[in-house]
């Protein structure tokens, strides 16, 4: 019977929490700056983990930050190992997550469409008090 919350998902969630703290406190690379780890997806055998991140200042610096994180992957694994207490610390692959930006752009489009629709519609007729 399959579990609702497999071990690989629990480990991926723990990797996400630990990596966020390690990057915030221990990583001294100025290229990384303020990032958010949005998700970690670990393989079933826990040998590889894909780490999705987003930037607070947009996608312009994404390739530079991804390269910096990739170069720091060994350091991050070294710090992650003792915290996770796994037999094998997964190989880390960093991927820029553009879904947050796409969501914000879509939300902006919806807001603009609603505002345009309101501006083209005549205001509702005011009810008259003459009926009383």
mmCIF file with all atom_site columns, C-alpha atoms in Angstrom:
data_model
loop_
_atom_site.group_PDB
_atom_site.id
_atom_site.type_symbol
_atom_site.label_atom_id
_atom_site.label_alt_id
_atom_site.label_comp_id
_atom_site.label_asym_id
_atom_site.label_entity_id
_atom_site.label_seq_id
_atom_site.pdbx_PDB_ins_code
_atom_site.Cartn_x
_atom_site.Cartn_y
_atom_site.Cartn_z
_atom_site.occupancy
_atom_site.B_iso_or_equiv
_atom_site.pdbx_formal_charge
_atom_site.auth_seq_id
_atom_site.auth_comp_id
_atom_site.auth_asym_id
_atom_site.auth_atom_id
_atom_site.pdbx_PDB_model_num
ATOM 1   C CA . UNK A 1 1   ? 0.000   0.000  0.000   1.00 0.00 ? 1   UNK A CA 1
ATOM 2   C CA . UNK A 1 2   ? 1.610   3.316  -1.062  1.00 0.00 ? 2   UNK A CA 1
ATOM 3   C CA . UNK A 1 3   ? 2.162   5.952  1.560   1.00 0.00 ? 3   UNK A CA 1
ATOM 4   C CA . UNK A 1 4   ? 0.632   9.394  1.178   1.00 0.00 ? 4   UNK A CA 1
ATOM 5   C CA . UNK A 1 5   ? 3.873   11.060 2.171   1.00 0.00 ? 5   UNK A CA 1
ATOM 6   C CA . UNK A 1 6   ? 6.859   9.004  0.983   1.00 0.00 ? 6   UNK A CA 1
ATOM 7   C CA . UNK A 1 7   ? 10.276  9.222  2.570   1.00 0.00 ? 7   UNK A CA 1
ATOM 8   C CA . UNK A 1 8   ? 11.789  11.009 -0.442  1.00 0.00 ? 8   UNK A CA 1
ATOM 9   C CA . UNK A 1 9   ? 9.249   13.844 -0.017  1.00 0.00 ? 9   UNK A CA 1
ATOM 10  C CA . UNK A 1 10  ? 9.968   14.154 3.707   1.00 0.00 ? 10  UNK A CA 1
ATOM 11  C CA . UNK A 1 11  ? 13.718  14.213 3.044   1.00 0.00 ? 11  UNK A CA 1
ATOM 12  C CA . UNK A 1 12  ? 13.241  16.804 0.268   1.00 0.00 ? 12  UNK A CA 1
ATOM 13  C CA . UNK A 1 13  ? 11.287  19.043 2.647   1.00 0.00 ? 13  UNK A CA 1
ATOM 14  C CA . UNK A 1 14  ? 14.045  18.749 5.244   1.00 0.00 ? 14  UNK A CA 1
ATOM 15  C CA . UNK A 1 15  ? 16.705  19.517 2.601   1.00 0.00 ? 15  UNK A CA 1
ATOM 16  C CA . UNK A 1 16  ? 14.737  22.637 1.650   1.00 0.00 ? 16  UNK A CA 1
ATOM 17  C CA . UNK A 1 17  ? 14.660  23.906 5.229   1.00 0.00 ? 17  UNK A CA 1
ATOM 18  C CA . UNK A 1 18  ? 18.317  23.108 5.911   1.00 0.00 ? 18  UNK A CA 1
ATOM 19  C CA . UNK A 1 19  ? 19.603  24.547 2.613   1.00 0.00 ? 19  UNK A CA 1
ATOM 20  C CA . UNK A 1 20  ? 17.709  27.784 3.160   1.00 0.00 ? 20  UNK A CA 1
ATOM 21  C CA . UNK A 1 21  ? 19.410  28.174 6.529   1.00 0.00 ? 21  UNK A CA 1
ATOM 22  C CA . UNK A 1 22  ? 22.860  27.176 5.254   1.00 0.00 ? 22  UNK A CA 1
ATOM 23  C CA . UNK A 1 23  ? 22.658  29.610 2.335   1.00 0.00 ? 23  UNK A CA 1
ATOM 24  C CA . UNK A 1 24  ? 21.452  32.390 4.612   1.00 0.00 ? 24  UNK A CA 1
ATOM 25  C CA . UNK A 1 25  ? 24.043  31.871 7.359   1.00 0.00 ? 25  UNK A CA 1
ATOM 26  C CA . UNK A 1 26  ? 27.096  30.147 5.870   1.00 0.00 ? 26  UNK A CA 1
ATOM 27  C CA . UNK A 1 27  ? 27.350  30.902 2.152   1.00 0.00 ? 27  UNK A CA 1
ATOM 28  C CA . UNK A 1 28  ? 29.558  33.963 1.703   1.00 0.00 ? 28  UNK A CA 1
ATOM 29  C CA . UNK A 1 29  ? 29.239  34.336 -2.088  1.00 0.00 ? 29  UNK A CA 1
ATOM 30  C CA . UNK A 1 30  ? 28.007  37.894 -2.817  1.00 0.00 ? 30  UNK A CA 1
ATOM 31  C CA . UNK A 1 31  ? 26.523  36.761 -6.142  1.00 0.00 ? 31  UNK A CA 1
ATOM 32  C CA . UNK A 1 32  ? 23.888  34.702 -4.395  1.00 0.00 ? 32  UNK A CA 1
ATOM 33  C CA . UNK A 1 33  ? 22.253  37.458 -2.354  1.00 0.00 ? 33  UNK A CA 1
ATOM 34  C CA . UNK A 1 34  ? 18.656  37.061 -1.282  1.00 0.00 ? 34  UNK A CA 1
ATOM 35  C CA . UNK A 1 35  ? 17.133  33.913 -2.745  1.00 0.00 ? 35  UNK A CA 1
ATOM 36  C CA . UNK A 1 36  ? 14.207  31.740 -1.794  1.00 0.00 ? 36  UNK A CA 1
ATOM 37  C CA . UNK A 1 37  ? 14.299  27.970 -2.055  1.00 0.00 ? 37  UNK A CA 1
ATOM 38  C CA . UNK A 1 38  ? 10.829  27.273 -3.460  1.00 0.00 ? 38  UNK A CA 1
ATOM 39  C CA . UNK A 1 39  ? 10.989  23.487 -3.719  1.00 0.00 ? 39  UNK A CA 1
ATOM 40  C CA . UNK A 1 40  ? 13.291  20.492 -3.560  1.00 0.00 ? 40  UNK A CA 1
ATOM 41  C CA . UNK A 1 41  ? 12.523  17.335 -5.503  1.00 0.00 ? 41  UNK A CA 1
ATOM 42  C CA . UNK A 1 42  ? 14.525  14.281 -4.484  1.00 0.00 ? 42  UNK A CA 1
ATOM 43  C CA . UNK A 1 43  ? 14.778  11.081 -6.460  1.00 0.00 ? 43  UNK A CA 1
ATOM 44  C CA . UNK A 1 44  ? 13.334  7.952  -4.917  1.00 0.00 ? 44  UNK A CA 1
ATOM 45  C CA . UNK A 1 45  ? 16.807  6.604  -4.099  1.00 0.00 ? 45  UNK A CA 1
ATOM 46  C CA . UNK A 1 46  ? 17.810  10.005 -2.576  1.00 0.00 ? 46  UNK A CA 1
ATOM 47  C CA . UNK A 1 47  ? 20.988  10.208 -4.662  1.00 0.00 ? 47  UNK A CA 1
ATOM 48  C CA . UNK A 1 48  ? 19.963  13.413 -6.453  1.00 0.00 ? 48  UNK A CA 1
ATOM 49  C CA . UNK A 1 49  ? 17.971  16.455 -5.441  1.00 0.00 ? 49  UNK A CA 1
ATOM 50  C CA . UNK A 1 50  ? 16.786  19.213 -7.738  1.00 0.00 ? 50  UNK A CA 1
ATOM 51  C CA . UNK A 1 51  ? 16.654  22.521 -5.850  1.00 0.00 ? 51  UNK A CA 1
ATOM 52  C CA . UNK A 1 52  ? 14.332  25.179 -7.278  1.00 0.00 ? 52  UNK A CA 1
ATOM 53  C CA . UNK A 1 53  ? 15.044  28.772 -6.288  1.00 0.00 ? 53  UNK A CA 1
ATOM 54  C CA . UNK A 1 54  ? 13.698  32.212 -7.056  1.00 0.00 ? 54  UNK A CA 1
ATOM 55  C CA . UNK A 1 55  ? 15.187  35.674 -6.676  1.00 0.00 ? 55  UNK A CA 1
ATOM 56  C CA . UNK A 1 56  ? 13.674  38.675 -4.979  1.00 0.00 ? 56  UNK A CA 1
ATOM 57  C CA . UNK A 1 57  ? 14.977  41.033 -7.658  1.00 0.00 ? 57  UNK A CA 1
ATOM 58  C CA . UNK A 1 58  ? 13.743  39.117 -10.711 1.00 0.00 ? 58  UNK A CA 1
ATOM 59  C CA . UNK A 1 59  ? 15.159  36.833 -13.354 1.00 0.00 ? 59  UNK A CA 1
ATOM 60  C CA . UNK A 1 60  ? 17.883  39.125 -14.693 1.00 0.00 ? 60  UNK A CA 1
ATOM 61  C CA . UNK A 1 61  ? 20.541  37.668 -12.381 1.00 0.00 ? 61  UNK A CA 1
ATOM 62  C CA . UNK A 1 62  ? 19.250  34.070 -12.492 1.00 0.00 ? 62  UNK A CA 1
ATOM 63  C CA . UNK A 1 63  ? 22.061  32.577 -14.639 1.00 0.00 ? 63  UNK A CA 1
ATOM 64  C CA . UNK A 1 64  ? 24.749  34.212 -12.491 1.00 0.00 ? 64  UNK A CA 1
ATOM 65  C CA . UNK A 1 65  ? 23.131  33.041 -9.248  1.00 0.00 ? 65  UNK A CA 1
ATOM 66  C CA . UNK A 1 66  ? 22.555  29.538 -10.644 1.00 0.00 ? 66  UNK A CA 1
ATOM 67  C CA . UNK A 1 67  ? 26.227  29.322 -11.601 1.00 0.00 ? 67  UNK A CA 1
ATOM 68  C CA . UNK A 1 68  ? 27.284  30.502 -8.122  1.00 0.00 ? 68  UNK A CA 1
ATOM 69  C CA . UNK A 1 69  ? 25.036  27.930 -6.443  1.00 0.00 ? 69  UNK A CA 1
ATOM 70  C CA . UNK A 1 70  ? 26.312  25.185 -8.732  1.00 0.00 ? 70  UNK A CA 1
ATOM 71  C CA . UNK A 1 71  ? 29.908  26.080 -7.867  1.00 0.00 ? 71  UNK A CA 1
ATOM 72  C CA . UNK A 1 72  ? 28.991  26.055 -4.157  1.00 0.00 ? 72  UNK A CA 1
ATOM 73  C CA . UNK A 1 73  ? 27.159  22.711 -4.368  1.00 0.00 ? 73  UNK A CA 1
ATOM 74  C CA . UNK A 1 74  ? 30.075  20.791 -2.817  1.00 0.00 ? 74  UNK A CA 1
ATOM 75  C CA . UNK A 1 75  ? 30.265  23.204 0.104   1.00 0.00 ? 75  UNK A CA 1
ATOM 76  C CA . UNK A 1 76  ? 26.496  23.044 0.568   1.00 0.00 ? 76  UNK A CA 1
ATOM 77  C CA . UNK A 1 77  ? 26.548  19.222 0.521   1.00 0.00 ? 77  UNK A CA 1
ATOM 78  C CA . UNK A 1 78  ? 29.356  19.230 3.094   1.00 0.00 ? 78  UNK A CA 1
ATOM 79  C CA . UNK A 1 79  ? 27.260  21.413 5.420   1.00 0.00 ? 79  UNK A CA 1
ATOM 80  C CA . UNK A 1 80  ? 24.055  19.550 4.653   1.00 0.00 ? 80  UNK A CA 1
ATOM 81  C CA . UNK A 1 81  ? 25.413  16.057 5.393   1.00 0.00 ? 81  UNK A CA 1
ATOM 82  C CA . UNK A 1 82  ? 25.770  16.298 9.191   1.00 0.00 ? 82  UNK A CA 1
ATOM 83  C CA . UNK A 1 83  ? 22.450  18.101 9.522   1.00 0.00 ? 83  UNK A CA 1
ATOM 84  C CA . UNK A 1 84  ? 20.539  15.464 7.578   1.00 0.00 ? 84  UNK A CA 1
ATOM 85  C CA . UNK A 1 85  ? 22.236  12.399 9.083   1.00 0.00 ? 85  UNK A CA 1
ATOM 86  C CA . UNK A 1 86  ? 21.692  10.350 5.938   1.00 0.00 ? 86  UNK A CA 1
ATOM 87  C CA . UNK A 1 87  ? 23.949  7.578  4.725   1.00 0.00 ? 87  UNK A CA 1
ATOM 88  C CA . UNK A 1 88  ? 24.335  9.467  1.452   1.00 0.00 ? 88  UNK A CA 1
ATOM 89  C CA . UNK A 1 89  ? 23.938  13.197 0.923   1.00 0.00 ? 89  UNK A CA 1
ATOM 90  C CA . UNK A 1 90  ? 22.189  13.834 -2.410  1.00 0.00 ? 90  UNK A CA 1
ATOM 91  C CA . UNK A 1 91  ? 23.900  15.540 -5.334  1.00 0.00 ? 91  UNK A CA 1
ATOM 92  C CA . UNK A 1 92  ? 22.401  19.019 -5.643  1.00 0.00 ? 92  UNK A CA 1
ATOM 93  C CA . UNK A 1 93  ? 21.238  20.509 -8.928  1.00 0.00 ? 93  UNK A CA 1
ATOM 94  C CA . UNK A 1 94  ? 20.009  24.107 -8.890  1.00 0.00 ? 94  UNK A CA 1
ATOM 95  C CA . UNK A 1 95  ? 17.242  25.308 -11.198 1.00 0.00 ? 95  UNK A CA 1
ATOM 96  C CA . UNK A 1 96  ? 15.744  28.789 -11.415 1.00 0.00 ? 96  UNK A CA 1
ATOM 97  C CA . UNK A 1 97  ? 11.996  28.690 -10.710 1.00 0.00 ? 97  UNK A CA 1
ATOM 98  C CA . UNK A 1 98  ? 10.168  31.225 -12.876 1.00 0.00 ? 98  UNK A CA 1
ATOM 99  C CA . UNK A 1 99  ? 6.699   30.169 -11.680 1.00 0.00 ? 99  UNK A CA 1
ATOM 100 C CA . UNK A 1 100 ? 6.526   32.992 -9.128  1.00 0.00 ? 100 UNK A CA 1
ATOM 101 C CA . UNK A 1 101 ? 7.200   35.576 -11.832 1.00 0.00 ? 101 UNK A CA 1
ATOM 102 C CA . UNK A 1 102 ? 4.737   33.927 -14.208 1.00 0.00 ? 102 UNK A CA 1
ATOM 103 C CA . UNK A 1 103 ? 2.108   33.958 -11.452 1.00 0.00 ? 103 UNK A CA 1
ATOM 104 C CA . UNK A 1 104 ? 2.705   37.647 -10.740 1.00 0.00 ? 104 UNK A CA 1
ATOM 105 C CA . UNK A 1 105 ? 2.528   38.486 -14.456 1.00 0.00 ? 105 UNK A CA 1
ATOM 106 C CA . UNK A 1 106 ? -0.702  36.511 -14.824 1.00 0.00 ? 106 UNK A CA 1
ATOM 107 C CA . UNK A 1 107 ? -2.187  38.226 -11.783 1.00 0.00 ? 107 UNK A CA 1
ATOM 108 C CA . UNK A 1 108 ? -1.198  41.600 -13.259 1.00 0.00 ? 108 UNK A CA 1
ATOM 109 C CA . UNK A 1 109 ? -2.899  40.698 -16.571 1.00 0.00 ? 109 UNK A CA 1
ATOM 110 C CA . UNK A 1 110 ? -6.079  39.710 -14.743 1.00 0.00 ? 110 UNK A CA 1
ATOM 111 C CA . UNK A 1 111 ? -6.075  42.948 -12.730 1.00 0.00 ? 111 UNK A CA 1
ATOM 112 C CA . UNK A 1 112 ? -5.599  44.987 -15.919 1.00 0.00 ? 112 UNK A CA 1
ATOM 113 C CA . UNK A 1 113 ? -8.412  43.114 -17.697 1.00 0.00 ? 113 UNK A CA 1
ATOM 114 C CA . UNK A 1 114 ? -10.791 43.659 -14.765 1.00 0.00 ? 114 UNK A CA 1
ATOM 115 C CA . UNK A 1 115 ? -9.898  47.365 -14.598 1.00 0.00 ? 115 UNK A CA 1
ATOM 116 C CA . UNK A 1 116 ? -10.420 47.738 -18.371 1.00 0.00 ? 116 UNK A CA 1
ATOM 117 C CA . UNK A 1 117 ? -13.749 45.924 -18.171 1.00 0.00 ? 117 UNK A CA 1
ATOM 118 C CA . UNK A 1 118 ? -14.919 48.216 -15.388 1.00 0.00 ? 118 UNK A CA 1
ATOM 119 C CA . UNK A 1 119 ? -13.904 51.331 -17.325 1.00 0.00 ? 119 UNK A CA 1
ATOM 120 C CA . UNK A 1 120 ? -15.874 50.217 -20.415 1.00 0.00 ? 120 UNK A CA 1
ATOM 121 C CA . UNK A 1 121 ? -19.050 49.297 -18.542 1.00 0.00 ? 121 UNK A CA 1
ATOM 122 C CA . UNK A 1 122 ? -21.575 52.022 -17.752 1.00 0.00 ? 122 UNK A CA 1
ATOM 123 C CA . UNK A 1 123 ? -22.073 52.573 -14.039 1.00 0.00 ? 123 UNK A CA 1
ATOM 124 C CA . UNK A 1 124 ? -25.119 50.791 -12.619 1.00 0.00 ? 124 UNK A CA 1
ATOM 125 C CA . UNK A 1 125 ? -28.266 52.929 -12.596 1.00 0.00 ? 125 UNK A CA 1
ATOM 126 C CA . UNK A 1 126 ? -29.039 54.410 -9.213  1.00 0.00 ? 126 UNK A CA 1
ATOM 127 C CA . UNK A 1 127 ? -32.263 53.228 -7.702  1.00 0.00 ? 127 UNK A CA 1
ATOM 128 C CA . UNK A 1 128 ? -34.800 55.979 -7.456  1.00 0.00 ? 128 UNK A CA 1
ATOM 129 C CA . UNK A 1 129 ? -36.613 56.769 -4.245  1.00 0.00 ? 129 UNK A CA 1
ATOM 130 C CA . UNK A 1 130 ? -39.755 57.695 -6.221  1.00 0.00 ? 130 UNK A CA 1
ATOM 131 C CA . UNK A 1 131 ? -41.114 54.162 -5.864  1.00 0.00 ? 131 UNK A CA 1
ATOM 132 C CA . UNK A 1 132 ? -41.878 54.692 -2.163  1.00 0.00 ? 132 UNK A CA 1
#
